[in-house]
Short mmCIF file of C-alpha atoms in Angstrom, two decimals:
data_model
loop_
_atom_site.label_atom_id
_atom_site.label_comp_id
_atom_site.label_asym_id
_atom_site.label_seq_id
_atom_site.Cartn_x
_atom_site.Cartn_y
_atom_site.Cartn_z
CA MET A 23 -33.85 -35.17 105.02
CA ARG A 24 -35.75 -35.03 108.28
CA LEU A 25 -38.55 -37.32 109.49
CA LYS A 26 -41.08 -36.98 112.29
CA GLN A 27 -40.53 -33.31 113.12
CA ARG A 28 -44.23 -33.31 114.01
CA PRO A 29 -46.32 -36.29 115.15
CA GLU A 30 -48.64 -35.82 112.19
CA ASP A 31 -45.66 -36.14 109.82
CA PHE A 32 -45.77 -39.93 110.28
CA GLN A 33 -49.18 -41.57 110.20
CA VAL A 34 -49.91 -45.29 110.15
CA THR A 35 -53.28 -46.90 109.58
CA GLU A 36 -53.59 -50.63 110.19
CA SER A 37 -55.76 -52.70 107.86
CA TRP A 38 -57.22 -55.58 109.78
CA LYS A 39 -59.70 -58.39 109.91
CA PHE A 40 -61.25 -60.33 112.79
CA ASP A 41 -64.15 -62.73 113.13
CA GLU A 42 -66.87 -60.81 114.92
CA ASP A 43 -68.86 -62.71 117.50
CA PRO A 44 -71.47 -60.75 119.51
CA ARG A 45 -70.94 -63.13 122.42
CA GLY A 46 -67.15 -63.22 122.20
CA ALA A 47 -65.09 -62.72 125.36
CA TRP A 48 -62.73 -60.19 123.73
CA PHE A 49 -63.86 -56.60 123.17
CA VAL A 50 -62.06 -55.28 120.09
CA TYR A 51 -61.16 -51.58 119.87
CA LEU A 52 -59.58 -49.29 117.31
CA MET A 53 -56.76 -47.64 119.26
CA ASP A 54 -55.63 -44.21 118.07
CA LYS A 55 -52.37 -43.18 119.75
CA GLN A 56 -49.84 -40.38 119.38
CA LYS A 57 -46.24 -40.24 120.67
CA LEU A 58 -46.79 -43.52 122.51
CA SER A 59 -45.37 -46.95 121.79
CA THR A 60 -47.80 -49.87 121.75
CA PHE A 61 -46.32 -51.09 125.04
CA GLU A 62 -46.79 -47.67 126.66
CA ALA A 63 -50.37 -47.43 125.43
CA VAL A 64 -51.23 -50.91 126.74
CA ASP A 65 -49.54 -50.13 130.08
CA ARG A 66 -51.71 -47.03 130.44
CA ILE A 67 -54.89 -48.97 129.65
CA CYS A 68 -53.96 -51.65 132.18
CA ALA A 69 -53.12 -49.13 134.90
CA ARG A 70 -56.19 -46.98 134.27
CA PHE A 71 -58.68 -49.85 134.40
CA LYS A 72 -56.72 -52.23 136.67
CA ILE A 73 -56.50 -54.90 133.97
CA PRO A 74 -53.77 -57.58 133.94
CA ARG A 75 -51.54 -57.36 130.87
CA ALA A 76 -52.45 -60.92 129.92
CA SER A 77 -56.01 -59.68 129.35
CA VAL A 78 -54.94 -57.32 126.54
CA SER A 79 -54.01 -58.49 123.05
CA TYR A 80 -52.98 -56.65 119.88
CA CYS A 81 -51.83 -57.38 116.36
CA GLY A 82 -48.35 -55.88 116.39
CA LEU A 83 -46.11 -53.06 117.59
CA LYS A 84 -46.51 -49.58 116.13
CA ASP A 85 -43.95 -46.79 116.17
CA LYS A 86 -43.87 -44.35 119.09
CA GLN A 87 -42.87 -41.38 116.95
CA GLY A 88 -46.00 -40.45 115.04
CA ARG A 89 -49.73 -41.01 115.02
CA THR A 90 -50.88 -44.59 114.54
CA THR A 91 -54.09 -46.59 114.61
CA GLN A 92 -54.25 -50.29 115.38
CA LEU A 93 -56.49 -52.94 116.89
CA VAL A 94 -56.38 -53.83 120.56
CA ALA A 95 -58.63 -56.31 122.38
CA VAL A 96 -59.50 -56.49 126.09
CA GLU A 97 -60.87 -59.62 127.69
CA ARG A 98 -64.37 -59.28 129.20
CA ARG A 99 -64.16 -55.48 129.62
CA GLU A 100 -65.94 -52.70 127.79
CA LEU A 101 -63.88 -49.52 128.19
CA GLU A 102 -64.23 -45.80 127.53
CA LEU A 103 -60.98 -43.89 126.96
CA GLN A 104 -60.66 -40.54 125.17
CA ASP A 105 -57.35 -38.97 126.18
CA THR A 106 -55.73 -36.41 123.89
CA ASP A 107 -52.98 -38.85 122.91
CA LEU A 108 -54.81 -42.17 123.36
CA ARG A 109 -58.34 -43.03 122.28
CA LEU A 110 -60.35 -46.23 122.04
CA LYS A 111 -63.33 -46.92 119.77
CA LEU A 112 -65.26 -50.15 120.22
CA LEU A 113 -65.56 -52.12 116.96
CA GLY A 114 -67.09 -55.38 118.13
CA ARG A 115 -66.29 -58.60 119.93
CA SER A 116 -64.23 -61.66 119.11
CA ARG A 117 -64.09 -65.17 120.50
CA THR A 118 -60.27 -65.22 120.36
CA PRO A 119 -57.50 -62.73 121.27
CA LEU A 120 -55.78 -60.70 118.55
CA SER A 121 -52.45 -61.69 116.99
CA ALA A 122 -50.28 -60.71 114.03
CA ALA A 123 -52.58 -62.80 111.83
CA ASN A 124 -55.28 -60.14 112.22
CA THR A 125 -53.23 -57.50 110.38
CA THR A 126 -53.45 -57.54 106.58
CA SER A 127 -51.34 -54.46 105.76
CA ASN A 128 -50.35 -51.00 106.97
CA ARG A 129 -50.89 -47.74 105.09
CA PHE A 130 -48.34 -44.99 105.72
CA ALA A 131 -48.53 -41.25 105.07
CA VAL A 132 -45.13 -39.62 105.65
CA THR A 133 -44.04 -36.00 105.35
CA VAL A 134 -40.35 -35.79 104.44
CA ARG A 135 -38.80 -32.43 105.37
CA ASP A 136 -35.59 -30.43 105.01
CA LEU A 137 -35.05 -31.23 101.33
CA GLY A 138 -33.03 -29.18 98.85
CA GLU A 139 -33.75 -28.57 95.18
CA ASP A 140 -31.25 -31.27 94.20
CA ASP A 141 -33.02 -33.77 96.47
CA VAL A 142 -36.36 -33.02 94.82
CA ALA A 143 -34.80 -33.34 91.36
CA ARG A 144 -33.35 -36.78 92.13
CA LEU A 145 -36.54 -38.17 93.65
CA PRO A 146 -38.39 -39.37 90.48
CA ALA A 147 -35.49 -41.63 89.47
CA SER A 148 -35.29 -43.01 93.02
CA VAL A 149 -39.04 -43.72 93.06
CA ALA A 150 -38.65 -45.67 89.81
CA GLU A 151 -35.81 -47.69 91.37
CA VAL A 152 -37.87 -48.58 94.43
CA ARG A 153 -40.85 -49.57 92.32
CA ARG A 154 -38.64 -51.88 90.27
CA LEU A 155 -36.30 -53.27 92.92
CA GLY A 156 -38.31 -53.00 96.12
CA VAL A 157 -36.58 -52.38 99.45
CA VAL A 158 -34.48 -54.83 101.43
CA ASN A 159 -36.73 -55.96 104.26
CA TYR A 160 -34.34 -55.04 107.09
CA PHE A 161 -35.36 -54.28 110.65
CA ASP A 162 -34.90 -50.56 111.26
CA SER A 163 -33.69 -48.60 114.29
CA GLN A 164 -37.03 -48.88 116.11
CA ARG A 165 -36.32 -52.55 116.70
CA PHE A 166 -33.13 -51.72 118.61
CA GLY A 167 -34.24 -49.38 121.38
CA SER A 168 -32.09 -51.21 123.91
CA LEU A 169 -29.00 -50.11 121.95
CA LYS A 170 -30.21 -46.52 121.80
CA HIS A 171 -30.68 -46.49 125.57
CA GLY A 172 -27.32 -48.11 126.32
CA GLN A 173 -28.57 -51.51 127.47
CA GLY A 174 -27.15 -53.55 124.61
CA PHE A 175 -28.82 -56.84 123.70
CA ILE A 176 -30.26 -58.06 127.00
CA VAL A 177 -30.74 -61.57 125.67
CA LYS A 178 -26.96 -61.88 125.19
CA ASP A 179 -26.52 -61.46 128.96
CA LEU A 180 -29.09 -64.21 129.42
CA MET A 181 -27.37 -66.50 126.93
CA ARG A 182 -24.16 -66.14 128.97
CA GLY A 183 -26.09 -66.97 132.13
CA ASP A 184 -25.50 -63.46 133.54
CA PHE A 185 -29.02 -63.08 134.92
CA GLU A 186 -28.12 -60.37 137.45
CA ILE A 187 -26.46 -58.22 134.78
CA ALA A 188 -29.49 -58.67 132.54
CA LEU A 189 -31.83 -57.69 135.36
CA ARG A 190 -29.75 -54.61 136.17
CA ASN A 191 -30.11 -53.56 132.54
CA VAL A 192 -33.85 -54.01 132.78
CA LEU A 193 -34.52 -52.58 136.23
CA ALA A 194 -31.65 -50.28 137.18
CA ARG A 195 -30.13 -48.67 134.10
CA PRO A 196 -31.90 -45.38 133.37
CA SER A 197 -31.30 -43.90 129.93
CA GLU A 198 -30.02 -40.34 129.57
CA LEU A 199 -32.45 -40.02 126.64
CA ASP A 200 -35.48 -40.97 128.74
CA GLN A 201 -37.20 -38.09 130.53
CA SER A 202 -40.19 -40.15 131.63
CA GLY A 203 -41.03 -41.42 135.09
CA ASP A 204 -39.63 -44.82 134.13
CA ALA A 205 -36.11 -43.36 134.21
CA LYS A 206 -36.70 -42.20 137.79
CA VAL A 207 -37.94 -45.65 138.74
CA LYS A 208 -34.77 -47.20 137.35
CA ALA A 209 -32.53 -44.58 138.96
CA PHE A 210 -34.07 -45.45 142.33
CA TRP A 211 -33.27 -49.16 141.96
CA LYS A 212 -29.80 -48.35 140.67
CA GLU A 213 -29.12 -46.47 143.91
CA HIS A 214 -30.82 -49.06 146.11
CA TRP A 215 -29.93 -52.31 144.33
CA GLY A 216 -30.58 -55.25 146.63
CA GLU A 217 -32.73 -53.23 149.06
CA TRP A 218 -35.89 -54.89 147.91
CA ASP A 219 -37.87 -54.01 151.04
CA ARG A 220 -37.74 -50.35 150.08
CA ARG A 221 -40.74 -48.71 148.47
CA ASN A 222 -40.00 -47.06 145.12
CA PRO A 223 -41.90 -43.74 145.34
CA HIS A 224 -41.94 -42.85 141.65
CA PRO A 225 -44.99 -43.25 139.36
CA GLY A 226 -44.67 -46.29 137.15
CA ALA A 227 -42.88 -48.41 139.76
CA GLU A 228 -45.85 -50.78 139.74
CA ARG A 229 -44.75 -51.95 136.30
CA TYR A 230 -41.92 -53.88 138.02
CA GLN A 231 -43.93 -54.92 141.06
CA ALA A 232 -43.89 -58.66 140.27
CA VAL A 233 -40.10 -58.60 139.74
CA VAL A 234 -39.38 -56.72 142.98
CA LYS A 235 -41.78 -58.88 144.97
CA TRP A 236 -39.98 -62.01 143.78
CA LEU A 237 -36.60 -60.53 144.73
CA ARG A 238 -37.91 -59.60 148.15
CA ASP A 239 -38.68 -63.26 148.80
CA HIS A 240 -35.81 -64.73 146.72
CA PRO A 241 -33.03 -62.08 146.76
CA GLU A 242 -30.48 -64.16 144.83
CA ASP A 243 -32.82 -65.64 142.22
CA TYR A 244 -32.34 -63.18 139.34
CA ARG A 245 -33.40 -65.77 136.79
CA GLY A 246 -36.73 -66.23 138.56
CA ALA A 247 -37.14 -62.46 138.77
CA LEU A 248 -36.64 -62.07 135.03
CA LEU A 249 -39.32 -64.67 134.44
CA ARG A 250 -41.73 -62.33 136.26
CA THR A 251 -41.43 -59.81 133.43
CA GLU A 252 -44.16 -59.64 130.80
CA PRO A 253 -43.81 -62.63 128.39
CA ARG A 254 -44.29 -60.50 125.29
CA TRP A 255 -41.51 -58.18 126.46
CA ARG A 256 -39.18 -61.15 126.96
CA ALA A 257 -39.98 -62.42 123.48
CA LEU A 258 -39.15 -58.99 122.10
CA GLN A 259 -35.67 -59.13 123.65
CA VAL A 260 -35.01 -62.37 121.80
CA PHE A 261 -36.45 -60.97 118.60
CA ALA A 262 -34.27 -57.84 118.80
CA TYR A 263 -31.10 -59.93 118.71
CA GLN A 264 -32.50 -62.23 116.04
CA SER A 265 -33.33 -59.11 114.01
CA TRP A 266 -29.77 -57.82 114.24
CA LEU A 267 -28.40 -61.21 113.19
CA TRP A 268 -30.86 -61.17 110.27
CA ASN A 269 -29.73 -57.70 109.17
CA GLU A 270 -26.07 -58.64 109.36
CA GLY A 271 -26.62 -61.95 107.55
CA VAL A 272 -28.57 -60.30 104.75
CA LYS A 273 -25.81 -57.73 104.27
CA GLN A 274 -23.27 -60.52 103.91
CA TYR A 275 -25.54 -62.37 101.48
CA LEU A 276 -25.97 -59.25 99.32
CA ARG A 277 -22.22 -58.66 99.26
CA GLU A 278 -21.76 -62.16 97.86
CA VAL A 279 -24.70 -62.30 95.45
CA VAL A 280 -24.97 -58.68 94.28
CA GLY A 281 -21.43 -57.39 94.80
CA ILE A 282 -20.33 -54.43 96.85
CA GLY A 283 -20.03 -52.23 93.75
CA ARG A 284 -23.82 -52.23 93.30
CA LEU A 285 -24.69 -51.60 96.93
CA VAL A 286 -25.25 -48.32 98.73
CA SER A 287 -24.65 -48.07 102.50
CA LEU A 288 -26.93 -46.22 104.93
CA ARG A 289 -26.36 -45.82 108.66
CA TYR A 290 -28.94 -46.76 111.29
CA GLN A 291 -29.12 -47.36 115.04
CA ALA A 292 -27.23 -50.66 114.97
CA GLY A 293 -24.58 -49.84 112.35
CA SER A 294 -25.17 -49.74 108.59
CA LEU A 295 -27.46 -51.31 106.00
CA LEU A 296 -26.76 -52.15 102.35
CA PHE A 297 -29.26 -51.60 99.52
CA PRO A 298 -28.80 -52.69 95.88
CA ARG A 299 -29.09 -50.43 92.85
CA GLU A 300 -29.21 -51.00 89.08
CA LEU A 301 -29.78 -54.76 89.14
CA ASP A 302 -30.41 -56.80 86.01
CA ALA A 303 -33.76 -58.54 85.57
CA PRO A 304 -32.66 -62.12 86.51
CA LEU A 305 -31.15 -60.91 89.77
CA VAL A 306 -34.27 -58.87 90.56
CA ARG A 307 -36.40 -61.99 90.06
CA LEU A 308 -34.09 -64.07 92.26
CA LEU A 309 -34.00 -61.60 95.14
CA SER A 310 -37.67 -60.62 95.03
CA SER A 311 -38.77 -64.21 95.77
CA LYS A 312 -36.05 -64.99 98.32
CA THR A 313 -36.39 -65.42 102.09
CA PHE A 314 -33.69 -65.28 104.77
CA PRO A 315 -34.02 -67.03 108.15
CA LEU A 316 -34.39 -65.58 111.62
CA LEU A 317 -31.89 -67.85 113.30
CA ALA A 318 -32.65 -70.45 115.96
CA PRO A 319 -31.08 -73.77 117.03
CA THR A 320 -33.44 -75.65 114.71
CA THR A 321 -32.83 -73.48 111.62
CA ARG A 322 -32.27 -75.48 108.43
CA PHE A 323 -30.80 -74.13 105.19
CA ASP A 324 -31.57 -75.06 101.59
CA ASP A 325 -29.35 -72.42 99.94
CA PRO A 326 -25.56 -72.61 100.45
CA ALA A 327 -25.12 -68.85 99.95
CA VAL A 328 -27.71 -68.11 102.63
CA GLU A 329 -26.09 -70.64 104.95
CA ARG A 330 -22.62 -69.15 104.47
CA ALA A 331 -23.87 -65.63 105.15
CA ALA A 332 -25.89 -66.56 108.25
CA LEU A 333 -23.20 -68.74 109.83
CA SER A 334 -20.49 -66.15 109.14
CA VAL A 335 -22.35 -63.65 111.32
CA LEU A 336 -22.69 -66.19 114.11
CA GLY A 337 -18.99 -66.92 113.70
CA ARG A 338 -18.19 -63.25 114.30
CA GLU A 339 -20.17 -63.57 117.51
CA ASP A 340 -18.20 -66.74 118.45
CA MET A 341 -21.38 -68.78 118.29
CA GLY A 342 -23.11 -71.51 116.37
CA LEU A 343 -26.81 -72.23 116.00
CA ALA A 344 -26.82 -74.37 119.15
CA ASP A 345 -25.65 -71.38 121.21
CA LEU A 346 -28.89 -69.49 120.56
CA ALA A 347 -30.40 -70.56 123.87
CA VAL A 348 -30.68 -69.36 127.47
CA PRO A 349 -29.23 -71.98 129.84
CA GLY A 350 -31.79 -73.69 132.05
CA THR A 351 -34.55 -71.36 130.85
CA PRO A 352 -36.81 -72.92 128.22
CA GLU A 353 -39.29 -70.10 128.86
CA ILE A 354 -36.97 -67.82 126.84
CA HIS A 355 -36.22 -69.39 123.48
CA PHE A 356 -35.35 -68.68 119.84
CA ASP A 357 -37.90 -69.78 117.25
CA PRO A 358 -36.99 -70.24 113.54
CA GLU A 359 -38.81 -68.13 110.98
CA GLU A 360 -38.34 -67.23 107.33
CA ARG A 361 -38.60 -63.53 106.48
CA PRO A 362 -38.97 -62.19 102.92
CA LEU A 363 -35.71 -60.69 101.74
CA PHE A 364 -37.43 -57.77 100.00
CA SER A 365 -40.63 -55.81 100.52
CA PHE A 366 -42.43 -53.92 97.77
CA PRO A 367 -44.33 -50.74 98.69
CA GLY A 368 -47.83 -50.86 97.26
CA ARG A 369 -49.72 -47.85 95.88
CA LEU A 370 -46.58 -45.71 96.19
CA ALA A 371 -47.52 -42.06 95.65
CA VAL A 372 -45.32 -38.97 95.94
CA GLY A 373 -46.79 -35.48 96.17
CA GLU A 374 -45.41 -32.24 94.76
CA ALA A 375 -42.60 -30.52 96.61
CA ARG A 376 -43.82 -27.65 98.80
CA PRO A 377 -41.98 -25.01 100.82
CA ASP A 378 -41.14 -26.46 104.24
CA GLU A 379 -42.63 -24.25 106.92
CA LEU A 380 -40.39 -25.82 109.58
CA ASN A 381 -37.07 -25.48 107.72
CA ARG A 382 -36.31 -22.16 106.06
CA ASP A 383 -35.57 -22.20 102.33
CA ARG A 384 -36.10 -25.97 102.17
CA PHE A 385 -38.83 -28.22 100.78
CA ARG A 386 -41.15 -30.94 102.05
CA VAL A 387 -42.69 -33.87 100.15
CA ASN A 388 -45.57 -36.14 101.11
CA VAL A 389 -45.07 -39.85 100.45
CA ALA A 390 -47.75 -42.52 100.86
CA PHE A 391 -47.56 -46.30 100.42
CA THR A 392 -48.76 -49.65 101.78
CA LEU A 393 -46.56 -52.34 103.32
CA PRO A 394 -47.20 -55.87 104.58
CA PRO A 395 -47.05 -56.49 108.35
CA GLY A 396 -43.53 -56.42 109.75
CA ALA A 397 -42.01 -54.17 107.06
CA TYR A 398 -40.60 -50.78 108.04
CA ALA A 399 -41.89 -47.59 106.42
CA THR A 400 -38.85 -45.64 107.61
CA LEU A 401 -36.64 -47.88 105.45
CA VAL A 402 -38.74 -47.16 102.38
CA VAL A 403 -38.30 -43.43 102.95
CA LYS A 404 -34.58 -43.78 103.65
CA ARG A 405 -34.15 -45.81 100.46
CA LEU A 406 -36.08 -43.21 98.46
CA PHE A 407 -33.79 -40.44 99.76
CA HIS A 408 -30.67 -42.57 100.30
CA TRP A 409 -28.17 -39.93 99.14
CA THR A 410 -29.19 -37.62 102.00
CA LEU A 411 -28.08 -40.26 104.52
CA GLU A 412 -24.77 -41.27 103.00
CA PRO A 413 -21.48 -40.16 104.62
CA ARG A 414 -20.79 -36.44 104.08
CA ARG A 415 -17.73 -37.11 101.91
CA ALA A 416 -19.84 -39.15 99.50
CA ARG A 417 -22.55 -36.45 99.38
CA GLU A 418 -20.00 -33.72 98.67
CA GLY A 419 -18.59 -35.86 95.86
CA VAL A 420 -22.07 -36.08 94.34
CA ARG A 421 -22.44 -32.30 94.40
CA SER A 422 -19.10 -31.77 92.66
CA ARG A 423 -19.74 -34.25 89.86
CA ALA A 424 -22.52 -35.46 87.62
CA PRO A 425 -25.18 -37.72 89.20
CA ALA A 426 -23.50 -40.66 90.89
CA PRO A 427 -23.13 -43.99 89.09
CA ALA A 428 -24.34 -47.14 90.79
CA THR A 429 -20.78 -48.08 91.79
CA ARG A 430 -19.75 -44.89 93.60
CA ALA A 431 -19.92 -46.54 97.03
CA ALA A 432 -17.59 -49.36 96.05
CA PRO A 433 -14.13 -47.83 96.79
CA GLU A 434 -15.27 -46.53 100.16
CA ALA A 435 -16.88 -49.85 101.07
CA ALA A 436 -13.90 -51.86 99.88
CA ARG A 437 -11.58 -49.91 102.17
CA ALA A 438 -13.90 -50.09 105.17
CA PRO A 439 -12.82 -52.33 108.07
CA ALA A 440 -15.01 -55.15 109.31
CA GLU A 441 -18.01 -53.73 111.10
CA ALA A 442 -17.72 -53.57 114.87
CA PRO A 443 -20.41 -54.82 117.25
CA PRO A 444 -23.05 -52.13 117.97
CA ALA A 445 -21.71 -51.37 121.45
CA ALA A 446 -18.34 -50.27 120.04
CA ARG A 447 -19.69 -47.61 117.70
CA LYS A 448 -20.13 -43.88 118.33
CA GLY A 449 -22.95 -43.20 120.77
CA PHE A 450 -26.43 -42.10 119.77
CA LEU A 451 -26.11 -38.56 121.18
CA ALA A 452 -22.72 -38.04 119.54
CA ARG A 453 -24.13 -39.11 116.18
CA LYS A 454 -27.08 -36.77 116.59
CA ARG A 455 -24.71 -33.89 117.36
CA ASP A 456 -22.66 -34.72 114.25
CA GLU A 457 -25.81 -34.83 112.12
CA LYS A 458 -27.00 -31.48 113.51
CA ALA A 459 -23.63 -29.89 112.80
CA ALA A 460 -23.66 -31.28 109.25
CA ARG A 461 -27.13 -29.80 108.60
CA ALA A 462 -25.97 -26.43 109.90
CA GLU A 463 -22.96 -26.53 107.55
CA ARG A 464 -25.17 -27.35 104.57
CA ARG A 465 -27.54 -24.50 105.31
CA ALA A 466 -24.66 -22.05 105.80
CA ALA A 467 -23.15 -23.15 102.49
CA ALA A 468 -26.51 -22.74 100.74
CA ARG A 469 -26.95 -19.19 102.12
CA LYS A 470 -23.40 -18.32 101.06
CA GLY A 471 -24.09 -19.63 97.56
CA ARG A 472 -27.10 -17.31 97.20
#
């Protein structure tokens, strides 16, 4: 299975509502973007029209890889922007800025590529499973870009009081995966760390202007410099770590409540995720109405199984709830929140398999569905095609036998060691090379079989 080979393979349309006020201070636009994250799109708007970031609001973050539409509002400015990859259409005005409350749902249209005949044959049964069981409402790889780019969880540096290390990760650690000007900006500060009077000549350096200016006047105050970053970006660093704790806690909860024999494991950016199969009706009813907390010092539990699972993950991190704080920095804080344990794709529709024009002798399938705000479409697709993402040994076992029973993952999972922290796992590029080699082997085997 392959996703997002073309930008148009992954399309997201935001359903929204806002109270229109012809005299409102906020001009509300429909933003159509392609191959841009929401942050990158907002940065371009701010740079183009010399607008402070605090004067731009939006409902949520949309994926970089694909074509997405969402609302964005600009305070007291009517804009005209029609770039090939970023367009704005004025919808009206609002008295208040936008927030997550303005999004009602998201509609996804996804083209899934590089499928074999056996994948197509197994799909109807998998669709029926997803319709009945839903999908565990994990946070997917997009939430963990700092791991992909080798920065780790920046908020963990802050929680240890290592403000300089955190700032180096933010300002002076270019990613080998990043070919944009931002990588050049970071490479410059990596080479000239502490030389704050220097002028960074690379485009995009103005993004860090407030941070560098603070360091120029206060060269040892790394905490103060970090507080000159964009508040929404800081909140996202906290949320990324909370999201990982949530994923790990939910996995532990499912092991206890469902049992490892009825769980299938899929890899993602931060390790692995567990999804249930073949559940009985009472357990489906229990899980479908359950929530699991995003952890904070003030989190309270009303379910002992949830409490055990959540605290066990913190224990692995040598922490308790009270440790989820940044010393002397109330501006960066963890807030408690309950997140639904499962999401249920609405209006799930699967098209007929067609020859895949991008992958010889393979098939593509179009999948469309609706999700509530905060749920990940990529996880729905991965769950629908879960067998294509399982370890190669498990996939080969499926080919050599009849269709797999629900418990086939149990022996492998039972033997697996405790999961290591994300930083200790195989790197992103190495995994991509392994996946590419595995696809080449499958195609060679298929040609040999013909």
